[in-house]
Coordinates of C-alpha atoms and ligand atoms in Angstrom, one line a residue:
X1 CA -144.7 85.9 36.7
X2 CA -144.7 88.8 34.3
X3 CA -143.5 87.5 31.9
X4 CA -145.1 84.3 29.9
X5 CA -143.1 81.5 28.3
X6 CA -143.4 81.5 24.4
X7 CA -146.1 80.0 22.5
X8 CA -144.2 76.8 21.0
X9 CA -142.6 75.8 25.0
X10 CA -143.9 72.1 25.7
X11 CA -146.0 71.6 28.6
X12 CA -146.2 68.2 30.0
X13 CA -146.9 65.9 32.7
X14 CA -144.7 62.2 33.1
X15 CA -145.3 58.9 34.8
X16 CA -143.2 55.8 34.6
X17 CA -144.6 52.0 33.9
X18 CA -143.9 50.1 36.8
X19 CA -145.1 53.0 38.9
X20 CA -148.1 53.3 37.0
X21 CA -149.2 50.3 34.9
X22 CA -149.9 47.3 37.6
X23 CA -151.1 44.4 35.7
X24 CA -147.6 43.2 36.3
X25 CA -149.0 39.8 35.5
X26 CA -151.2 39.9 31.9
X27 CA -150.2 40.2 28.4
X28 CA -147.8 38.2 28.8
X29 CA -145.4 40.9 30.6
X30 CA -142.3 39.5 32.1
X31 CA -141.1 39.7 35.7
X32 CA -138.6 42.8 35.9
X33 CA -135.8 43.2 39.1
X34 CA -138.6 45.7 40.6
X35 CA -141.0 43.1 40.8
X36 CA -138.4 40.9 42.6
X37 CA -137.0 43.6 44.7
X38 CA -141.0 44.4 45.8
X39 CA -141.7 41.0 46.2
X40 CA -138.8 40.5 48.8
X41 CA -139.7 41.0 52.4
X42 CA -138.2 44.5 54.0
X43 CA -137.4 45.9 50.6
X44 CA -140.4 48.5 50.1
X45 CA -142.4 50.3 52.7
X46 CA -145.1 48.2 54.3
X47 CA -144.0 45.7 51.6
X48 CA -145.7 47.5 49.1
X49 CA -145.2 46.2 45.2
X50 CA -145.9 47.8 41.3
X51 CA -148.7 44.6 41.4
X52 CA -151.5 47.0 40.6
X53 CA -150.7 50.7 41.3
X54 CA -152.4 53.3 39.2
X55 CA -154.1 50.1 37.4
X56 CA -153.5 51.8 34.3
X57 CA -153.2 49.4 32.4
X58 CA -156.5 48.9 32.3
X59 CA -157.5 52.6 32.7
X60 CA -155.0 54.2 30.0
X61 CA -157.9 55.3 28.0
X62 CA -159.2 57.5 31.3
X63 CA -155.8 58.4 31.9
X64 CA -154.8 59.8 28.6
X65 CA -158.5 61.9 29.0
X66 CA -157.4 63.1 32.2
X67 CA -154.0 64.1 30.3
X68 CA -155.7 66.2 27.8
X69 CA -158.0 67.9 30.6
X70 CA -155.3 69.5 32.1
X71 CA -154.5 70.9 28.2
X72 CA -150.9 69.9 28.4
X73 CA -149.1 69.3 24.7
X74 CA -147.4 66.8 25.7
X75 CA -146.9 63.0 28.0
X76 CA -143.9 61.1 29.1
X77 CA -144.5 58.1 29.9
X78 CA -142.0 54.7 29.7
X79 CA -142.2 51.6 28.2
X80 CA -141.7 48.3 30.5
X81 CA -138.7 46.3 28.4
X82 CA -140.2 42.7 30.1
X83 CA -143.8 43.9 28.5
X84 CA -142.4 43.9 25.3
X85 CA -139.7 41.4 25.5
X86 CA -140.4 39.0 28.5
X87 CA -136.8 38.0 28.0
X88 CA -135.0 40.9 27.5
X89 CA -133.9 39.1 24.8
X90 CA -135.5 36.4 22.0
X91 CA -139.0 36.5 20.9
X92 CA -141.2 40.3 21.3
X93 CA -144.6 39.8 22.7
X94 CA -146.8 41.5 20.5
X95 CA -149.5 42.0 23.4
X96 CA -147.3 44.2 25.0
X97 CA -146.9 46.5 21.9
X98 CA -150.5 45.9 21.4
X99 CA -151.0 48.4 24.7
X100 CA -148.8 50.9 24.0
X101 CA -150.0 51.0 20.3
X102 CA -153.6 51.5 22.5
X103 CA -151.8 54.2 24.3
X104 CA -150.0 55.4 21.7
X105 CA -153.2 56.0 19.3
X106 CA -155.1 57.6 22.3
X107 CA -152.7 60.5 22.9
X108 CA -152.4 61.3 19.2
X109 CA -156.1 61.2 18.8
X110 CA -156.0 63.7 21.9
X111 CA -153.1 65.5 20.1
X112 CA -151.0 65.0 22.9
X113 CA -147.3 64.3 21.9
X114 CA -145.9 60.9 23.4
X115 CA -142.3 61.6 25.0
X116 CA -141.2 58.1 25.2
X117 CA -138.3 56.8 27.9
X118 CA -137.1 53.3 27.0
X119 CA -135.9 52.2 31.0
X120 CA -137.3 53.5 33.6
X121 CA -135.7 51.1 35.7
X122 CA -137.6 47.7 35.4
X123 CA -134.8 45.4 33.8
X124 CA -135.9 42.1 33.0
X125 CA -134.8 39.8 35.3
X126 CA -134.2 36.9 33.1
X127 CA -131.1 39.7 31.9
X128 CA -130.6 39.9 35.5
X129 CA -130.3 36.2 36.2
X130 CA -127.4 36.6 33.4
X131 CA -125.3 39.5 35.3
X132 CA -128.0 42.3 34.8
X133 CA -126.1 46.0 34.1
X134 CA -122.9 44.3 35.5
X135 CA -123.1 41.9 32.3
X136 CA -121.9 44.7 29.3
X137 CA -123.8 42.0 26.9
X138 CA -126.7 43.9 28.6
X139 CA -125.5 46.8 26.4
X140 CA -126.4 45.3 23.6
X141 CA -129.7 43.9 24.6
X142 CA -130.9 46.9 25.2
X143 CA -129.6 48.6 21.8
X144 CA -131.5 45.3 20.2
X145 CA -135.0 46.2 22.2
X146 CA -134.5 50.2 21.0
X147 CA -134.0 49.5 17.9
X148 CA -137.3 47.4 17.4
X149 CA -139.3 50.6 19.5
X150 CA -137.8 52.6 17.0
X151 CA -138.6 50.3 13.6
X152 CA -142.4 50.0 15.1
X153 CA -142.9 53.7 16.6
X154 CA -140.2 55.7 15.6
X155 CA -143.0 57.5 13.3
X156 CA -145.6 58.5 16.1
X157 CA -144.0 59.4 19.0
X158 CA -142.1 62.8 19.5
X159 CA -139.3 62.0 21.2
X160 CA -137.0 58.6 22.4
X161 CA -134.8 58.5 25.7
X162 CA -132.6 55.9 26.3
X163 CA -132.2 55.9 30.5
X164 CA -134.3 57.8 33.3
X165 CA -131.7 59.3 35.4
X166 CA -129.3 56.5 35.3
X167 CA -127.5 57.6 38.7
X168 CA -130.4 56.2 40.3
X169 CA -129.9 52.9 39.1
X170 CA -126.1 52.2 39.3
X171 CA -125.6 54.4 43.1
X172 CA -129.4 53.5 44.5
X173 CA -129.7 50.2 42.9
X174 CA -126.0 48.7 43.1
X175 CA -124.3 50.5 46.0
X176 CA -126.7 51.6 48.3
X177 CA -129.0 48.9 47.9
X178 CA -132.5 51.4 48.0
X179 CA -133.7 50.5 44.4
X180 CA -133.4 47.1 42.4
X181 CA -131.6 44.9 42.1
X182 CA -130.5 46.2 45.7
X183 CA -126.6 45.2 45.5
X184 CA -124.5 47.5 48.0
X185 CA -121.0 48.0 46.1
X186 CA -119.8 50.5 45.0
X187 CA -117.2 49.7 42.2
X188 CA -120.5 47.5 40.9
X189 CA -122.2 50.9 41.1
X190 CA -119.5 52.4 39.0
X191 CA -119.0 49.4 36.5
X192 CA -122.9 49.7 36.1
X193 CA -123.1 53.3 35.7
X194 CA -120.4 52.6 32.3
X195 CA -122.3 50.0 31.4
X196 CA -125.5 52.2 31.3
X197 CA -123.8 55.0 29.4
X198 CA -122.5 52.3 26.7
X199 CA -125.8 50.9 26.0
X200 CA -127.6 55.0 25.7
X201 CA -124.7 55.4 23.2
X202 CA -125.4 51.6 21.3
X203 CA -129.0 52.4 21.7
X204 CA -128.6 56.7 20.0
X205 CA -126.5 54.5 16.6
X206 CA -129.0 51.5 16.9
X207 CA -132.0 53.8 16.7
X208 CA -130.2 56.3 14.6
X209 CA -129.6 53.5 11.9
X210 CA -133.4 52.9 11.4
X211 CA -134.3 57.0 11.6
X212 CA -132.7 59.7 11.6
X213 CA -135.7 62.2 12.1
X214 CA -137.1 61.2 15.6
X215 CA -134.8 63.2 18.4
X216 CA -133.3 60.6 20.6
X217 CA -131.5 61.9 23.8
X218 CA -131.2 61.0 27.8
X219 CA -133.1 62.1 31.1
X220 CA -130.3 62.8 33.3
X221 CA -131.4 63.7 37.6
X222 CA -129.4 66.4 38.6
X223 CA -129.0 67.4 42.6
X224 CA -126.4 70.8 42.0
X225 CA -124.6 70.4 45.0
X226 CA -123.6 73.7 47.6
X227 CA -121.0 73.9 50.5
X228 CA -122.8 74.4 54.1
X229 CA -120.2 76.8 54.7
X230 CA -118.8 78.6 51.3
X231 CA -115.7 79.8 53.1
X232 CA -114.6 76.7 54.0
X233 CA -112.3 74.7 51.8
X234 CA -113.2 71.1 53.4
X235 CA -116.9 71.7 52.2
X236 CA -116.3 73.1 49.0
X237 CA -114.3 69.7 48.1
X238 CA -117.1 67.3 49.4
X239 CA -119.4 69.3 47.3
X240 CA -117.2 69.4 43.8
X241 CA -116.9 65.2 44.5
X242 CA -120.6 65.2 44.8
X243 CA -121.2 67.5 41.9
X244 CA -118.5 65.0 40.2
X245 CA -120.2 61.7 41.4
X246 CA -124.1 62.8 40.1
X247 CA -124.0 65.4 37.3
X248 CA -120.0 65.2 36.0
X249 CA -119.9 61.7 35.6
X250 CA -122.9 61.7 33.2
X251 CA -122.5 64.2 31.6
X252 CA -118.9 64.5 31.0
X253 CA -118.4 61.3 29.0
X254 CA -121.7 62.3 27.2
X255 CA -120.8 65.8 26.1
X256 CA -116.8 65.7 26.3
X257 CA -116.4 61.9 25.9
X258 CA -114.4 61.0 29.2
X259 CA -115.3 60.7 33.0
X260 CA -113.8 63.7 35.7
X261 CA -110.3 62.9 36.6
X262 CA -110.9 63.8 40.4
X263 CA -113.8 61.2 40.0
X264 CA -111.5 59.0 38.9
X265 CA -108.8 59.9 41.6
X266 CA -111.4 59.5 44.2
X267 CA -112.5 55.9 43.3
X268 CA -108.9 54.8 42.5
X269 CA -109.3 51.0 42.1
X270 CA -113.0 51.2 42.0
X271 CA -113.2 53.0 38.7
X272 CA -115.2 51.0 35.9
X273 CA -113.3 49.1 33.5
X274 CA -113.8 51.1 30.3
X275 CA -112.8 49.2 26.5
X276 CA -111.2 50.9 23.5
X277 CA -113.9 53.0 21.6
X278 CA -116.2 53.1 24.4
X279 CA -115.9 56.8 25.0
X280 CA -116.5 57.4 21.0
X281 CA -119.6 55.4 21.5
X282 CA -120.8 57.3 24.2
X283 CA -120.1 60.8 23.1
X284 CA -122.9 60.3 20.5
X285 CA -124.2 64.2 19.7
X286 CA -127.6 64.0 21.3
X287 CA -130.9 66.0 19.8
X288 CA -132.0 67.0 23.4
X289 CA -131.0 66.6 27.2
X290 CA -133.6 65.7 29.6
X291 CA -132.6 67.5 33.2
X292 CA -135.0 66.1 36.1
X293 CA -134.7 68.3 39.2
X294 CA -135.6 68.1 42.6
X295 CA -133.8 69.7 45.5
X296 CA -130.1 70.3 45.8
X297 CA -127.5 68.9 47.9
X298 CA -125.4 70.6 50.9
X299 CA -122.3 69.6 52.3
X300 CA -120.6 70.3 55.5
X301 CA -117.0 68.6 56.1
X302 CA -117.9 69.2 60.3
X303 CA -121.3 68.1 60.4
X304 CA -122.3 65.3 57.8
X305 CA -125.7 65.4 59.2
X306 CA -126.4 68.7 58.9
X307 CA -129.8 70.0 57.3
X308 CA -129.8 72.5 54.6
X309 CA -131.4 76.2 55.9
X310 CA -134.6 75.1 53.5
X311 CA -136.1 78.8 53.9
X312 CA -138.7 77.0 51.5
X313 CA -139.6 73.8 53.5
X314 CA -139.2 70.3 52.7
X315 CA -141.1 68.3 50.7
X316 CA -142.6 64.6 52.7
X317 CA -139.4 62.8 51.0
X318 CA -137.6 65.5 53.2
X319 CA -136.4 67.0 50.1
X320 CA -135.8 70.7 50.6
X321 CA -137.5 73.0 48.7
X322 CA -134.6 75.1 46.2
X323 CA -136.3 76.4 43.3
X324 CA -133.1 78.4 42.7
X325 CA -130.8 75.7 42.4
X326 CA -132.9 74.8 39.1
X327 CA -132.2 78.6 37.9
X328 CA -128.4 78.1 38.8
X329 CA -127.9 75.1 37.2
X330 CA -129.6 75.4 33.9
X331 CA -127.2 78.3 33.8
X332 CA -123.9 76.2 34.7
X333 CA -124.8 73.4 32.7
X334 CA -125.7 76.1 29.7
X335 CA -122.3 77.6 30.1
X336 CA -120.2 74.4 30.5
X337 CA -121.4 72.1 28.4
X338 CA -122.8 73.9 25.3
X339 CA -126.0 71.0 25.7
X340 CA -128.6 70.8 23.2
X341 CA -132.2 72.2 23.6
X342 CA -133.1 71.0 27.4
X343 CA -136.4 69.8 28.5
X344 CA -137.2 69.5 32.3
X345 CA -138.7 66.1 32.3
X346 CA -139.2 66.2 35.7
X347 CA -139.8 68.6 38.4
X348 CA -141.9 68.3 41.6
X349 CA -143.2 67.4 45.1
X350 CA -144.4 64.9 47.7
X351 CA -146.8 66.2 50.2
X352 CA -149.3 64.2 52.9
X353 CA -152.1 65.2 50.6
X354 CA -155.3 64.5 51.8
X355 CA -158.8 64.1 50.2
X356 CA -161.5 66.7 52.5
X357 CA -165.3 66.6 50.9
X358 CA -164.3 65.6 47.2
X359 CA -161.8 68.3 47.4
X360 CA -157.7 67.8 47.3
X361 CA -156.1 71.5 48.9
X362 CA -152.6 71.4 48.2
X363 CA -151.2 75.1 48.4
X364 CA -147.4 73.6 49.1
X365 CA -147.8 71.7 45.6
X366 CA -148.8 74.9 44.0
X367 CA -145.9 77.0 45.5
X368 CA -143.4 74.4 44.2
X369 CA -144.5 75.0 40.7
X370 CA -145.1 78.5 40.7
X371 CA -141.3 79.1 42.0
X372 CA -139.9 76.2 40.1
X373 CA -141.6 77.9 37.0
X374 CA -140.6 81.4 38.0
X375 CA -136.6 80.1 37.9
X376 CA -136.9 78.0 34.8
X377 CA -137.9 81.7 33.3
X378 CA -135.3 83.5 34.8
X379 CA -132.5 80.7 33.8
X380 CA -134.4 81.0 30.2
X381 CA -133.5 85.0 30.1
X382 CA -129.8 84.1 31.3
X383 CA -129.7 82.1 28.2
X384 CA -130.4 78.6 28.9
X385 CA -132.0 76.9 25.7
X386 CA -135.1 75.0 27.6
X387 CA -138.1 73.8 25.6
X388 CA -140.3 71.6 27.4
X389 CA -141.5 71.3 31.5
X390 CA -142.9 68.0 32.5
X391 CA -144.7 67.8 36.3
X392 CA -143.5 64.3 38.2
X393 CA -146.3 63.9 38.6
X394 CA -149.5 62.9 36.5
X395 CA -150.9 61.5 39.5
X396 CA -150.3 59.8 42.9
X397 CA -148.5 56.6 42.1
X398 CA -145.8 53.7 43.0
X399 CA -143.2 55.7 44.8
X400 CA -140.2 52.7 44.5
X401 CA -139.0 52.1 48.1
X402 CA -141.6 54.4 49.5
X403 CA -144.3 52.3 48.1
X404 CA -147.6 54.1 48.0
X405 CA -146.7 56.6 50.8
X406 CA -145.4 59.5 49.1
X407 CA -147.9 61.5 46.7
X408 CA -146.5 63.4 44.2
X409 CA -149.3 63.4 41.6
X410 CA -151.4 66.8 40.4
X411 CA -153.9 64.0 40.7
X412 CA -155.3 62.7 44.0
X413 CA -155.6 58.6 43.7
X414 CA -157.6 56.6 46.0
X415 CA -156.5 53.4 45.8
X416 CA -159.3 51.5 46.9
X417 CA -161.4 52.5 44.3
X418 CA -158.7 53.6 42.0
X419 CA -160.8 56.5 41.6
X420 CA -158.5 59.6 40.4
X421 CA -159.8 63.3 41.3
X422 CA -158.0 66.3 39.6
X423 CA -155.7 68.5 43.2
X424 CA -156.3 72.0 43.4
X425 CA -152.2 72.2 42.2
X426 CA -153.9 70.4 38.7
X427 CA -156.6 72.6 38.7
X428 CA -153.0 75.2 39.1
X429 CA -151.1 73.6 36.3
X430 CA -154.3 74.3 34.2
X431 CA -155.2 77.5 34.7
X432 CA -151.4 78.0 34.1
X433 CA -150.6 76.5 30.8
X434 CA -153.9 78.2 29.6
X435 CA -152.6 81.9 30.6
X436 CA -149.4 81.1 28.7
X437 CA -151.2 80.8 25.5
X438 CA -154.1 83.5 25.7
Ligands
LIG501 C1 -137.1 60.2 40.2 N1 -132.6 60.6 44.9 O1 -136.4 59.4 41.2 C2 -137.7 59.2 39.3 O2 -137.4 59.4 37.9 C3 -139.2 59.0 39.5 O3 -139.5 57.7 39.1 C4 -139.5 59.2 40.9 O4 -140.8 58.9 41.2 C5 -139.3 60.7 41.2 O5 -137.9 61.0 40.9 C6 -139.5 61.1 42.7 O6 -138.7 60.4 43.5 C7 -135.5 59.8 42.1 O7 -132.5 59.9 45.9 C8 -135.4 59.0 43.2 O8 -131.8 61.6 44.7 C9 -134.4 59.3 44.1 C10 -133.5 60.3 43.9 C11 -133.7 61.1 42.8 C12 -134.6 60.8 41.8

């Protein structure tokens, strides 16, 4: 790459707490829907749960030094609602703040900036036992438990984000049944997805309220979508729904306060049942978009099944390798939606990594990133405001459905021993981030 990123751009690393923290019992932590969903026979692979996973809730302080090894600026990292509010409603359980103050205070004393994401999927279940995101009191539950994370840290982290890629948890979690709470319906997918947007935008005026300083925004997954065959019309259509169903409908109501009309044509009955004002709330101005990108999706009217060319390779979730698409779509979205300044709060890869004399080689890891890097630059020079890249992930961790199969970390974990050893791609990511600033 000739040319480097500027001085200020934000490097970083994420996790998420149930994939991470374990301890799923202590503190006084809640049970969330994950831990149910984990917990119920055929869900996850090999029946694998959150129970312990990284264990770092125990090992934070090692975590956060392995975090400032790597000389990253900054961490994303969620908070686990039923930690802090066993309830999801009702009394706060000051042990659970009492770790993520611990956390908190050890990134800052590392100088590393804490990019905080309030739901990263583990709902409480007691909400769930009352309707879960079908129930819009949900809505303002959550605005009530982002509110409090503002009054008590609103001061010493860097940035707040409502949802983690909120597609995930209305399509995987309420009409394909993959993720919890596992429901397969898809008008419950599409009354949740609503649901999810009104409690970000009660969540943005709820925090804003308390302070108006901190930026507050959403991380939003994105899978830009391509016809198999660009010539024909059928595949252009299944493409432009798909485009409609995973970026549109999220980002539409956000940034132009309404969902897609051919969205809308397409569920017909199914569409969410949307109140007065709910649009307003939703169409709050954020103070920065979090894109997380993957792969890209390909559509062919003639042959559902067909795989995409992936000139690249796949990644072990069978994802294909598309570093353009991220170049592409940075663009698009810069164009379309005028978005404020965009961090890429996750980007990476799954491979069967495996642990040969002490030493993790992983050369497909470290051409992910290089590319992936190489088109955030380019989509950068075509204009696209980015200020942040954050590698999914820190280390090897609680892969949802996949349970502890898929390894996505720049950190090799051995759970037996729980013992965490720096890849060759961290070694990479390093060496990287360093060049950038010499
Ligand atoms: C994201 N899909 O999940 C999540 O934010 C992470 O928690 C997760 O570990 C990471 O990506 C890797 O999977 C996704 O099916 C899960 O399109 C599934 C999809 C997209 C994102």
């Amino acid at each position: 790459m000739n040319q480097k990123f500027a001085k200020d751009f934000t490097w970083g690393v994420a996790t998420s707490a149930y994939q991470i923290e374990g301890a799923a019992n202590e503190g006084g932590r809640g049970p969330s829907i994950w831990d149910t969903f984990s917990h119920t026979p055929g869900k996850t692979v090999n029946g694998e749960t959150g129970d312990v996973a990284c264990d770092h809730y125990h090992r934070y302080q090692e975590d956060v030094d392995l975090i400032a090894g790597l000389g990253v600026d900054a961490y994303r990292f969620s908070i686990a609602w039923p930690r802090v509010q066993p309830e999801g409603k009702g009394a706060w359980n000051e042990a659970g703040f009492d770790f993520y103050s611990r956390l908190i205070d050890a990134l800052l004393v590392k100088g590393l900036q804490p990019y905080v994401t309030l739901y990263h999927w583990d709902l409480p279940q007691a909400l769930e036992d009352e309707g879960g995101w079908r129930n819009r009191d949900t809505c303002h539950r959550f605005a009530d438990y982002a509110a409090e994370f503002m009054r008590r840290y609103g001061d010493s982290v860097k940035t707040i984000s409502t949802h983690n890629e909120p597609w995930c948890t209305a399509t995987l979690g309420h009409a394909t049944g993959q993720f919890a709470p596992g429901y397969q319906d898809e008008a419950m997918a599409y009354q949740v997805s609503h649901h999810l947007l009104l409690s970000h935008g009660l969540a943005l005026q709820s925090m804003r309220a308390l302070n108006s300083e901190t930026p507050v925004g959403i991380v939003l997954n994105h899978t830009p979508t391509y016809p198999a065959n660009p010539e024909s019309e059928a595949d252009r259509q299944l493409a432009r729904l798909d485009d409609g169903t995973n970026i549109r409908w999220y980002m539409d109501p956000i940034f132009r306060g309404a969902y897609p009309q051919d969205v809308l044509a397409y569920l017909g009955d199914k569409a969410p049942k949307v109140a007065d004002g709910d649009m307003a709330i939703i169409r709050q101005p954020l103070d920065f978009l979090g894109v997380n990108y993957y792969t890209r999706g390909y559509f062919s009217q003639a042959n559902p099944q067909i795989p995409a060319p992936a000139a690249m390779g796949l990644t072990d979730m069978g994802w294909e390798v598309y570093p353009q698409g991220l170049a592409q779509h940075l663009v698009r979205i810069t164009r379309d939606y005028l978005p404020p300044p965009i961090y890429i709060t996750e980007n990476g890869a799954a491979f069967p990594d495996r642990m040969e004399k002490g030493e993790v080689q992983d050369p497909a890891r470290i051409h992910y990133l290089e590319t992936h890097l190489q088109a955030l630059r380019q989509a950068m020079e075509l204009g696209a405001d980015i200020r942040g890249y954050f590698y999914w992930s820190l280390a090897d961790n609680y892969e949802w459905n996949w349970g502890y199969s898929k390894r996505f970390g720049l950190t090799y974990v051995d759970y037996a021993t729980q013992q965490r050893t720096l890849k060759a791609s961290g070694h990479w990511y390093r060496d990287f981030i360093a060049r950038q600033r010499a």
